[in-house]
PDB file of C-alpha atoms and ligand atoms in Angstrom:
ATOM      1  CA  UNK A   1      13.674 -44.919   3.160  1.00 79.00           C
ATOM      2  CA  UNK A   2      17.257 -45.539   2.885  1.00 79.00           C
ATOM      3  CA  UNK A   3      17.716 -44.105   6.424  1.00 80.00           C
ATOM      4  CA  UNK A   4      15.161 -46.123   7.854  1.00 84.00           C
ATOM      5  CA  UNK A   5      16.718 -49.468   6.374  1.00 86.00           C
ATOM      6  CA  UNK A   6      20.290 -48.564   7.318  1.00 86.00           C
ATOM      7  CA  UNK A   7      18.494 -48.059  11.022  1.00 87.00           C
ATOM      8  CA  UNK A   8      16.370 -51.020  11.712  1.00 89.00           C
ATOM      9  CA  UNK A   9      15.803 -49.396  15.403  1.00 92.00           C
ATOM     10  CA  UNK A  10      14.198 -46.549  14.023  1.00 89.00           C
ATOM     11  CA  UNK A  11      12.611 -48.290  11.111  1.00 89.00           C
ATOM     12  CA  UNK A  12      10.692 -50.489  13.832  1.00 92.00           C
ATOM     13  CA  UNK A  13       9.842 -47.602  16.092  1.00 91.00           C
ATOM     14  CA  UNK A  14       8.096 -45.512  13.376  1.00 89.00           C
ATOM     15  CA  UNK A  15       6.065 -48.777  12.410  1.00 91.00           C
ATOM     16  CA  UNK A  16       5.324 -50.063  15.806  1.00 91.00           C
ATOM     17  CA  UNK A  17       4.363 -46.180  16.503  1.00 88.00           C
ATOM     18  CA  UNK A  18       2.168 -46.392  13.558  1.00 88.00           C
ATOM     19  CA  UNK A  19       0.676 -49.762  13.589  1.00 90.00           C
ATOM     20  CA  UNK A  20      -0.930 -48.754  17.205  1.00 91.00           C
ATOM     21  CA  UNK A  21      -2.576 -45.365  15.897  1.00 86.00           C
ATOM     22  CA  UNK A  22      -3.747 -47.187  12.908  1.00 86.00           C
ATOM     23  CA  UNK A  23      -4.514 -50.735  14.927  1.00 89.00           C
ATOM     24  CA  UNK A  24      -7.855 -51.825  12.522  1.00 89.00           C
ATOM     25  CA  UNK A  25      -7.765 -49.557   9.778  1.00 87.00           C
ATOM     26  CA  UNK A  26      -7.683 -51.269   6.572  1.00 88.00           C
ATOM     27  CA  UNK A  27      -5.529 -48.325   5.634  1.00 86.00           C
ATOM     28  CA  UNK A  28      -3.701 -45.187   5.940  1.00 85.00           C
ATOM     29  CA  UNK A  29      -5.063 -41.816   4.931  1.00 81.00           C
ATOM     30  CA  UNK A  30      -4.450 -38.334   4.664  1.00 74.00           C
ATOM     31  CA  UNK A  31      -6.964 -37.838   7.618  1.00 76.00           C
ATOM     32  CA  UNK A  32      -5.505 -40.411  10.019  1.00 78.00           C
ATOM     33  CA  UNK A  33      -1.944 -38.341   9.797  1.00 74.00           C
ATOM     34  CA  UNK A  34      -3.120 -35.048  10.669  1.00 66.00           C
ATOM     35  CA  UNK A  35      -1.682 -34.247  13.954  1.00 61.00           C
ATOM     36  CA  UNK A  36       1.776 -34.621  12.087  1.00 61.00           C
ATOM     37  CA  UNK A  37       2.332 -30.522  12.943  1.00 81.00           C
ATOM     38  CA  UNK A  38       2.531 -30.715  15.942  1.00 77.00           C
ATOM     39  CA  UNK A  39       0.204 -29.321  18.354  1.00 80.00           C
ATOM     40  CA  UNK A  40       3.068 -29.303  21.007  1.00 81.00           C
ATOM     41  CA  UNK A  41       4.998 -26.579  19.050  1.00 81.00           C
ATOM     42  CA  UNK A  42       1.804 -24.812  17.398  1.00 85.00           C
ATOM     43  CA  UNK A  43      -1.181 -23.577  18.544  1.00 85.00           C
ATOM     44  CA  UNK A  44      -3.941 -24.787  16.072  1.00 86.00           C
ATOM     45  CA  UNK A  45      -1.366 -26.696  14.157  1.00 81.00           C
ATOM     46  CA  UNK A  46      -4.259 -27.619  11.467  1.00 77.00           C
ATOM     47  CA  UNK A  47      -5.400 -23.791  11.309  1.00 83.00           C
ATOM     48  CA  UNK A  48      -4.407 -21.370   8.742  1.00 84.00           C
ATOM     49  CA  UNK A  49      -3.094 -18.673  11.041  1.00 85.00           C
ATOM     50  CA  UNK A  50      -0.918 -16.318   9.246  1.00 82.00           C
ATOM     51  CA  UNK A  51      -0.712 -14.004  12.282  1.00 86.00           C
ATOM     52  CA  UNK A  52       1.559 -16.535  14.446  1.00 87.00           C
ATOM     53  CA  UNK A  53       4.661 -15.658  12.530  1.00 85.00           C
ATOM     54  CA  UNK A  54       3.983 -11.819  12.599  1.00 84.00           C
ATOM     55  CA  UNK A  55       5.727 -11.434  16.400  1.00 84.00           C
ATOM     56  CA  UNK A  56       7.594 -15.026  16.498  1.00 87.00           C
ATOM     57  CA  UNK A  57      11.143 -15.512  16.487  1.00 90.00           C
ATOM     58  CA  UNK A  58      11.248 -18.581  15.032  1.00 89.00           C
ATOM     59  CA  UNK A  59      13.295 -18.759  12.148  1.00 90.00           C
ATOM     60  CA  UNK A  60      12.490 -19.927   8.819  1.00 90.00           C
ATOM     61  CA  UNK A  61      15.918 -19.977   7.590  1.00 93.00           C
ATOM     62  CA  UNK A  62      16.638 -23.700   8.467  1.00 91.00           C
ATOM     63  CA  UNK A  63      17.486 -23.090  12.269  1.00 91.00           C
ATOM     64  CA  UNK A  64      14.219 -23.849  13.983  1.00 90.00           C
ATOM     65  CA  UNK A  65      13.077 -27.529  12.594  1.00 87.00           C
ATOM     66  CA  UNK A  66       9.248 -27.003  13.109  1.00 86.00           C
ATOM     67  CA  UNK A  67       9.535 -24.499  10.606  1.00 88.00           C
ATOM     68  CA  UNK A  68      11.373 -25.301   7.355  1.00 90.00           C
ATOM     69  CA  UNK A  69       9.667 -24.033   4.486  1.00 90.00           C
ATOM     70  CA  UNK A  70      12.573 -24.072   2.578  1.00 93.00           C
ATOM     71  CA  UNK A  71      14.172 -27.454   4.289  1.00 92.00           C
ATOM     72  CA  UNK A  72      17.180 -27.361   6.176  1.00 93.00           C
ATOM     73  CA  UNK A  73      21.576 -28.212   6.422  1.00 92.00           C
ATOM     74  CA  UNK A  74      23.114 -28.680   3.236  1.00 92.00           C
ATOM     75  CA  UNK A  75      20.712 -29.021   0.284  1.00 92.00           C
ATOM     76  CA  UNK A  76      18.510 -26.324   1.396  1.00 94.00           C
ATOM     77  CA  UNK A  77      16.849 -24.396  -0.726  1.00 95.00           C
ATOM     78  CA  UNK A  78      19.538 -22.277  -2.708  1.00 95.00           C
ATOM     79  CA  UNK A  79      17.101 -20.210  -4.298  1.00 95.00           C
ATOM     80  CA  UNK A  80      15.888 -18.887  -0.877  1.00 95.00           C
ATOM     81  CA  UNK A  81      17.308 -14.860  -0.988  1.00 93.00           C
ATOM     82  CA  UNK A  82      15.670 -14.827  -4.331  1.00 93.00           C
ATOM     83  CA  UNK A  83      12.243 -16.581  -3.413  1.00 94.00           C
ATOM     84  CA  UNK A  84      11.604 -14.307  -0.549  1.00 90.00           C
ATOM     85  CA  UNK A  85      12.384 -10.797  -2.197  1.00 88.00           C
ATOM     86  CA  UNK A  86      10.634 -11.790  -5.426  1.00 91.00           C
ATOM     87  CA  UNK A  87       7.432 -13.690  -3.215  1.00 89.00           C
ATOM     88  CA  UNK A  88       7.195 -10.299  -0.869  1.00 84.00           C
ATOM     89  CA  UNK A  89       7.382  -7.945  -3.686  1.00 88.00           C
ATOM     90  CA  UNK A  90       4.644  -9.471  -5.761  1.00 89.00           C
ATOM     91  CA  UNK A  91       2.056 -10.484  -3.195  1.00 86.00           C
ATOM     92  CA  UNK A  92       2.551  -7.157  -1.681  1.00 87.00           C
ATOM     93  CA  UNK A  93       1.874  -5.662  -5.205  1.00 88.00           C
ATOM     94  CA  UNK A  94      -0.830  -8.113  -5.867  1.00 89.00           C
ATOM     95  CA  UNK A  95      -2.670  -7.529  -2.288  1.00 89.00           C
ATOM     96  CA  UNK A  96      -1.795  -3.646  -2.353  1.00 88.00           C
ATOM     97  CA  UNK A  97      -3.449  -2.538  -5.822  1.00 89.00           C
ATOM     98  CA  UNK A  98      -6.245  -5.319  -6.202  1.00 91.00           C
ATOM     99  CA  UNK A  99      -8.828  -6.524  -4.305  1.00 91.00           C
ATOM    100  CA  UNK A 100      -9.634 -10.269  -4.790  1.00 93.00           C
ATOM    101  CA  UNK A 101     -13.286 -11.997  -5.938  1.00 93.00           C
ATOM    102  CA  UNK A 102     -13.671 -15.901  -6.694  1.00 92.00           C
ATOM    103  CA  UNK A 103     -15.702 -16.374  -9.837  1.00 90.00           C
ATOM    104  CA  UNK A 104     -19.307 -16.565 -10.153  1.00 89.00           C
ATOM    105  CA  UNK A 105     -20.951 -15.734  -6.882  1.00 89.00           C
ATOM    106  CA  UNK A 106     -18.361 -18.822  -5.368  1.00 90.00           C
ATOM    107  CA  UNK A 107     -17.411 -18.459  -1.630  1.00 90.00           C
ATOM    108  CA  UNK A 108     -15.065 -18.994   0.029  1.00 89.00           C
ATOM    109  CA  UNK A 109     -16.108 -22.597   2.073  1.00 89.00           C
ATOM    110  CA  UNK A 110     -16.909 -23.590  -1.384  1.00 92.00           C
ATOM    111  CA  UNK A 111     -13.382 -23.313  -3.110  1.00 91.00           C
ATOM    112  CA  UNK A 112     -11.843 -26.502  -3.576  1.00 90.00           C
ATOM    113  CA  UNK A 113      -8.611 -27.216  -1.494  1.00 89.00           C
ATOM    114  CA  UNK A 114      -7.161 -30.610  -3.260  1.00 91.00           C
ATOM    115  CA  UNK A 115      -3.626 -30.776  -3.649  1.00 89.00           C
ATOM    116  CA  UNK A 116      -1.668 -32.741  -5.892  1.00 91.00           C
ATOM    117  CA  UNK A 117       1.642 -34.305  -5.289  1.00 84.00           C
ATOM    118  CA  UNK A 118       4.472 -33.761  -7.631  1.00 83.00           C
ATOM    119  CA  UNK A 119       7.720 -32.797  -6.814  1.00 81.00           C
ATOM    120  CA  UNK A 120       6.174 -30.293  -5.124  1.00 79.00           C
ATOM    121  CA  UNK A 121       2.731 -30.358  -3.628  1.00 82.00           C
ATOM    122  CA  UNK A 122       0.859 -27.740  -5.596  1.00 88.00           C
ATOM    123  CA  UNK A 123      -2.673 -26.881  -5.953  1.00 92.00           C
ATOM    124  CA  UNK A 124      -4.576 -30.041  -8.326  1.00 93.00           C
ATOM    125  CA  UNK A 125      -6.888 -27.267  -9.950  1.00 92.00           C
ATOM    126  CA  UNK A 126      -6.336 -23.704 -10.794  1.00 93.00           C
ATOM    127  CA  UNK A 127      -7.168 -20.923  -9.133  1.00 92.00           C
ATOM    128  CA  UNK A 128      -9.419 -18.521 -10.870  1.00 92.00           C
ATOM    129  CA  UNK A 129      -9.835 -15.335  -9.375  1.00 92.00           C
ATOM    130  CA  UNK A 130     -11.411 -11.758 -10.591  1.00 92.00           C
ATOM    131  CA  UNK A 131      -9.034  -8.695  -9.791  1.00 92.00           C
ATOM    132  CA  UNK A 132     -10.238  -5.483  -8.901  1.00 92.00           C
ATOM    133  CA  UNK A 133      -8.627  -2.084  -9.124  1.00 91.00           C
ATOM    134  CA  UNK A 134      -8.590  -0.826  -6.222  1.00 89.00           C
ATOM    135  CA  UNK A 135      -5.221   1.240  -5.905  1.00 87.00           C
ATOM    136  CA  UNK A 136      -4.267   2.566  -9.638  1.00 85.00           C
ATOM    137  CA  UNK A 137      -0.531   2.195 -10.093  1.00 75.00           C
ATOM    138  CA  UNK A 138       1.828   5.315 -10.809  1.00 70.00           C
ATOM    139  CA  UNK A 139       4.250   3.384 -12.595  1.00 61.00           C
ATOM    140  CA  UNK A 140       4.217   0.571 -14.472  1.00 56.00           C
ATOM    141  CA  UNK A 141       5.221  -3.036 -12.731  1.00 58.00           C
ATOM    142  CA  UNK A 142       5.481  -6.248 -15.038  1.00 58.00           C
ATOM    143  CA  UNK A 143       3.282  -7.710 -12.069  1.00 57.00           C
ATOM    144  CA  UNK A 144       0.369  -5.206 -12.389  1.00 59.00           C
ATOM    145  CA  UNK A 145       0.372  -5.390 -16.503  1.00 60.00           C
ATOM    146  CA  UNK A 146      -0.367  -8.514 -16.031  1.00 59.00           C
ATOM    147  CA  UNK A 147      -3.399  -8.404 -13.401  1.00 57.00           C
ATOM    148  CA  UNK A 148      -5.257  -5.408 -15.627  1.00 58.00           C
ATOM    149  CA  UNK A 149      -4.637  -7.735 -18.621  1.00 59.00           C
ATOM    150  CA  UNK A 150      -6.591 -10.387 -16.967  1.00 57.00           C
ATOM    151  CA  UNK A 151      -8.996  -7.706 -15.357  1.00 55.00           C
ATOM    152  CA  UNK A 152     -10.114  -7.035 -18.786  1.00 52.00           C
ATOM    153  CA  UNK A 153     -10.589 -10.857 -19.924  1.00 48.00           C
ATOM    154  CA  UNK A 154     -12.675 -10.627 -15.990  1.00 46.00           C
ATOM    155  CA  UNK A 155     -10.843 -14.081 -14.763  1.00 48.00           C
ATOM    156  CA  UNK A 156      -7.494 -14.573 -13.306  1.00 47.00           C
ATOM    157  CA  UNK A 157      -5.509 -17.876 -13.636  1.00 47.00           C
ATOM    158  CA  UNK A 158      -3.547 -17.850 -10.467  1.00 46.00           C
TER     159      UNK A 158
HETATM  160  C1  LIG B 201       8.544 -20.155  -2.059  1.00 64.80           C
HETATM  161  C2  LIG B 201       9.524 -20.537  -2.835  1.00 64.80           C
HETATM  162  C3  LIG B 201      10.382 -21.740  -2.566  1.00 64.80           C
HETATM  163  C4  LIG B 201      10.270 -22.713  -1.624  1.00 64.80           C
HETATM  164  C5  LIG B 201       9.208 -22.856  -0.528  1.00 64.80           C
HETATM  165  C6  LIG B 201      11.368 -23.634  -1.840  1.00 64.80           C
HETATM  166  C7  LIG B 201      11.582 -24.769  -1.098  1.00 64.80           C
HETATM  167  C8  LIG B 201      12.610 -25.660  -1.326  1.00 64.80           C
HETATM  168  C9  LIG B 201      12.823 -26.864  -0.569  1.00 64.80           C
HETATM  169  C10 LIG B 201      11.962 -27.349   0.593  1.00 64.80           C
HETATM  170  C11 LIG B 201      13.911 -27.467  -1.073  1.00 64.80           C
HETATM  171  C12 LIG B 201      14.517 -28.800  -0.606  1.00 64.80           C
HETATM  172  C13 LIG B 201      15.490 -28.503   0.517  1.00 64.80           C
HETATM  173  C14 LIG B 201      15.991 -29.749   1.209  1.00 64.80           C
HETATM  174  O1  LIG B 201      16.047 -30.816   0.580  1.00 64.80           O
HETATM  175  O2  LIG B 201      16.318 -29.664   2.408  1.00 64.80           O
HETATM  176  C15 LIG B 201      14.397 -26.658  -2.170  1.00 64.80           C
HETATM  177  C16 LIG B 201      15.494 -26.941  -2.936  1.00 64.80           C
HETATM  178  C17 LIG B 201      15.975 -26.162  -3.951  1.00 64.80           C
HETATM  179  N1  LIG B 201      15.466 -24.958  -4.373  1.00 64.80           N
HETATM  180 FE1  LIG B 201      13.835 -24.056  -3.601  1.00 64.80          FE
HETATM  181  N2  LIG B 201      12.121 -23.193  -2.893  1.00 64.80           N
HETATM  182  C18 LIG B 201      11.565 -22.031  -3.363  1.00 64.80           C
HETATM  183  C19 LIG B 201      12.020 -21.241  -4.392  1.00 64.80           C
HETATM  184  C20 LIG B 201      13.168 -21.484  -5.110  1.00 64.80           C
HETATM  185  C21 LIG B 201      13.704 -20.611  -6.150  1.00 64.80           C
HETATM  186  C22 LIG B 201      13.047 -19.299  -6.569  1.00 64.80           C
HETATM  187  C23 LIG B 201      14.822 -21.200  -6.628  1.00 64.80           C
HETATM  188  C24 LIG B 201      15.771 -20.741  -7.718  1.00 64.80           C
HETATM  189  C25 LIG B 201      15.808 -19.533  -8.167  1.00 64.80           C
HETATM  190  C26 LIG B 201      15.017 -22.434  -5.899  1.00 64.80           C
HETATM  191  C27 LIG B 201      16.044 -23.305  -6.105  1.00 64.80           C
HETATM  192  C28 LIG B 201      16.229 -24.484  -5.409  1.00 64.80           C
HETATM  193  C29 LIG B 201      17.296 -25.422  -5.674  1.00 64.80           C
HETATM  194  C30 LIG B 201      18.385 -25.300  -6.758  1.00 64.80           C
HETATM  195  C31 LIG B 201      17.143 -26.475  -4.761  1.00 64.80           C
HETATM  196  C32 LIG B 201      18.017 -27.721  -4.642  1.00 64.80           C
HETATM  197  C33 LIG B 201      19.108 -27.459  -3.634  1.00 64.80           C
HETATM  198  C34 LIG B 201      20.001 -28.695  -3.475  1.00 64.80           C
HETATM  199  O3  LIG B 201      19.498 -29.813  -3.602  1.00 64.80           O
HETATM  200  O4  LIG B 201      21.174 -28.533  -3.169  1.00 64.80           O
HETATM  201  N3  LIG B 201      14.005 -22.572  -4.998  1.00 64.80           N
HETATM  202  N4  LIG B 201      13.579 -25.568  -2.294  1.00 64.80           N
END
């Protein structure tokens, strides 16, 4: 916001831009903004498509600015070595040894989606999930204790 006062040109452009998109509506909601990925740069922009990173060279190290997970220039993300070792090694483990079953017969079109905006967006409601064994560990990982603790309590806060 401070930006966009300093730069009345800019300020004016983003609200004319919006104004026309929005010309009638009483007001703005999360539906009316969801072309902001942007379908020129991604196929299915509104699609969860994990696949379209697994042969892309697009970087997610704060070089290609359609994809900054972890922003961007100088107050990036500092914890971003640690974030992606420690976020590989445990979904690995977590998708490796267990298989995964939402509670009581739920399915999957059913499970709630709302977000909830804090510092960081994060999921409103928690995730409950059932784990099941399906590849018995040789040696002991802090990660799996924990998922055959909650196997035998049958629900998983995520
Ligand atoms: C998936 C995990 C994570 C994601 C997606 C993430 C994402 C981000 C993003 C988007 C920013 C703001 C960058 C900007 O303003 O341009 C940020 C800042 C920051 N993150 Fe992370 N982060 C993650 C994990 C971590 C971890 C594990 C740590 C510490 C161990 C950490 C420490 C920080 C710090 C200290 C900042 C502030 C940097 C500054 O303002 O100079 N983050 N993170």
């Amino acid at each position: 916001m401070s930006e966009l006062m300093k730069n009345p040109r800019v300020m004016r452009k983003v609200q004319a831009e919006l104004r026309d998109k929005l010309a009638g509506k009483p007001r703005v909601t999360e539906d009316d903004l969801s072309d902001l990925k942007d379908p020129n740069y991604w196929d299915d922009a509104e699609v969860f498509r994990l696949e379209r990173f697994a042969n892309s060279t697009i970087d997610f190290k704060g070089m290609d600015m359609e994809f900054i997970p972890f922003g961007a220039g100088r107050r990036m993300c500092s914890g971003l070595a640690f974030a992606e070792a420690i976020i590989d090694l445990l979904f690995s483990t977590l998708l490796f040894h267990f298989d995964w079953e939402l509670p009581c017969g739920m399915t999957a079109s059913e499970l709630d989606m709302i977000e909830e905006m804090a510092l960081t967006v994060r999921r409103k409601n928690d995730l409950h999930l059932r784990p099941i064994l399906r590849v018995p560990q040789t040696q002991t990982s802090s990660a799996l204790l924990f998922c055959e603790r909650a196997q035998t309590s049958s629900v998983f806060l995520f």
